[in-house]
XYZ file of C-alpha atoms in Angstrom:
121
model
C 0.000 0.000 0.000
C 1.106 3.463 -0.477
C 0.176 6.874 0.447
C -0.368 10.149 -1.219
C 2.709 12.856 -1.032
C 1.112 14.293 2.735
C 1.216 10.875 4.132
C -2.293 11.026 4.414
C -4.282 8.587 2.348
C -3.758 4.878 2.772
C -3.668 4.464 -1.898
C -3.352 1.577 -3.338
C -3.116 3.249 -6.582
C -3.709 6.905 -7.787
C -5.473 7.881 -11.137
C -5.661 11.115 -13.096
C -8.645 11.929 -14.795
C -9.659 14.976 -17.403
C -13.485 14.293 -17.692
C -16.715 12.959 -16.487
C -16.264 9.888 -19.126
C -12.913 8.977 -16.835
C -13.754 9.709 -13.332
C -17.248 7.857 -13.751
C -15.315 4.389 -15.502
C -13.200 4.588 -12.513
C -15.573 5.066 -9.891
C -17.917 2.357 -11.766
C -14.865 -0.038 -11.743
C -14.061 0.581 -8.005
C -17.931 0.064 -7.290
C -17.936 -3.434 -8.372
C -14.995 -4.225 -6.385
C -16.266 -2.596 -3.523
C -12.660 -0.505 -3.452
C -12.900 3.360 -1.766
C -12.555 6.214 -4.105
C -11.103 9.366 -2.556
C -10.715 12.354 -4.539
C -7.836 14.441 -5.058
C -6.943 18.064 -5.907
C -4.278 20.239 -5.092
C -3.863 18.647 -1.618
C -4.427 22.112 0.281
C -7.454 21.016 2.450
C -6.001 17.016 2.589
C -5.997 16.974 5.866
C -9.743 18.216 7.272
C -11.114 15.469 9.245
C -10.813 12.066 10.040
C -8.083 10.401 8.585
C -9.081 7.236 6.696
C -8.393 3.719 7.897
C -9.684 2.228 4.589
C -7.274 1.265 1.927
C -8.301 2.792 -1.750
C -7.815 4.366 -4.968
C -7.003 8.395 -4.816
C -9.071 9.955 -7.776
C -6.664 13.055 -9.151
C -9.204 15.502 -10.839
C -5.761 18.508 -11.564
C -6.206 17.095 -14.989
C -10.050 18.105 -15.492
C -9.687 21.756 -16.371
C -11.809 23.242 -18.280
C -14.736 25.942 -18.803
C -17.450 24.109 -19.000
C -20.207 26.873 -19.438
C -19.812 31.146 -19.122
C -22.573 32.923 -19.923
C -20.340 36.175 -18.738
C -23.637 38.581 -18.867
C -25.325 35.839 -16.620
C -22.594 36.049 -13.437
C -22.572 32.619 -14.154
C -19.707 30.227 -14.784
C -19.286 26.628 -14.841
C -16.026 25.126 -14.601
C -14.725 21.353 -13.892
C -13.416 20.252 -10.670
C -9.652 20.428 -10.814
C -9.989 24.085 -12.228
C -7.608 25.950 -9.623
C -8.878 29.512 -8.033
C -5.880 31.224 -10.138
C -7.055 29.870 -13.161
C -10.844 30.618 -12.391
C -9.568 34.352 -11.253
C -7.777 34.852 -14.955
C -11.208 33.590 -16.739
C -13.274 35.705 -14.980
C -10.326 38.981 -15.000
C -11.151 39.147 -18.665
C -14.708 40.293 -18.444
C -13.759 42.479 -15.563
C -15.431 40.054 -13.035
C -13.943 38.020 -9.905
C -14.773 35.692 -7.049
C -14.605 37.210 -4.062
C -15.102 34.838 -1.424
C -12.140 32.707 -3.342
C -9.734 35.481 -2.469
C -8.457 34.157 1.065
C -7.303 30.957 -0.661
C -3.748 30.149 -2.224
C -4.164 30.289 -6.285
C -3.505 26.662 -6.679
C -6.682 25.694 -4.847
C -8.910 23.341 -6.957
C -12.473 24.569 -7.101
C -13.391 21.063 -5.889
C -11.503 21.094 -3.058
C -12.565 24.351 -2.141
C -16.488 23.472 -2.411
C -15.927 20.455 -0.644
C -14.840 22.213 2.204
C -17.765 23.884 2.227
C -15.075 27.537 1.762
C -15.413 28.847 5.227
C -15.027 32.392 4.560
């Protein structure tokens, strides 16, 4: 068994994914052999909670990147989990727009990892 970079994660392997198509194979695959899935991002919030006993496969979304829908005139934008906040910032600079409860956060921050912390700002 090994564990992520932090020590954290008891992995028996790591994957990278880059869309829905990927992560949901994966997590299908893992399903039927009853293996746990835990996801990954830029490793920032790795450590909130309990620490997992249960061997299983880390999930790497820093592939899945992408703008997924930004209808700019909405205040809307959609982007894929492993988006980071600096990236997100950039997108958003160029229609004069930000984010700003994202601003207390270091710019490599995925935007999964920061929702799934619930971003306690």
């Amino acid at each position: 068994m090994d564990t992520d970079s932090s020590n954290w994660l008891p992995l028996s392997a790591k994957h990278s994914v880059a869309s829905t198509a990927e992560a949901a194979e994966i997590v299908r695959e893992a399903g039927t052999q009853r293996t746990a899935v835990y996801p990954l991002g830029s490793g920032g919030h790795m450590r909130f909670g309990v620490r997992p006993r249960r061997e299983g496969i880390g999930l790497d979304f820093g592939r899945w990147s992408e703008v997924l829908a930004y209808p700019a005139g909405d205040l809307t934008i959609t982007v894929s989990a492993g988006t980071s906040l600096g990236r997100l910032d950039e997108i958003l600079a160029e229609k004069r727009q930000w984010l700003p409860t994202a601003a207390d956060y270091p710019p490599e921050t995925t935007v999964g990892g920061w929702l799934s912390t619930a971003f306690p700002t």
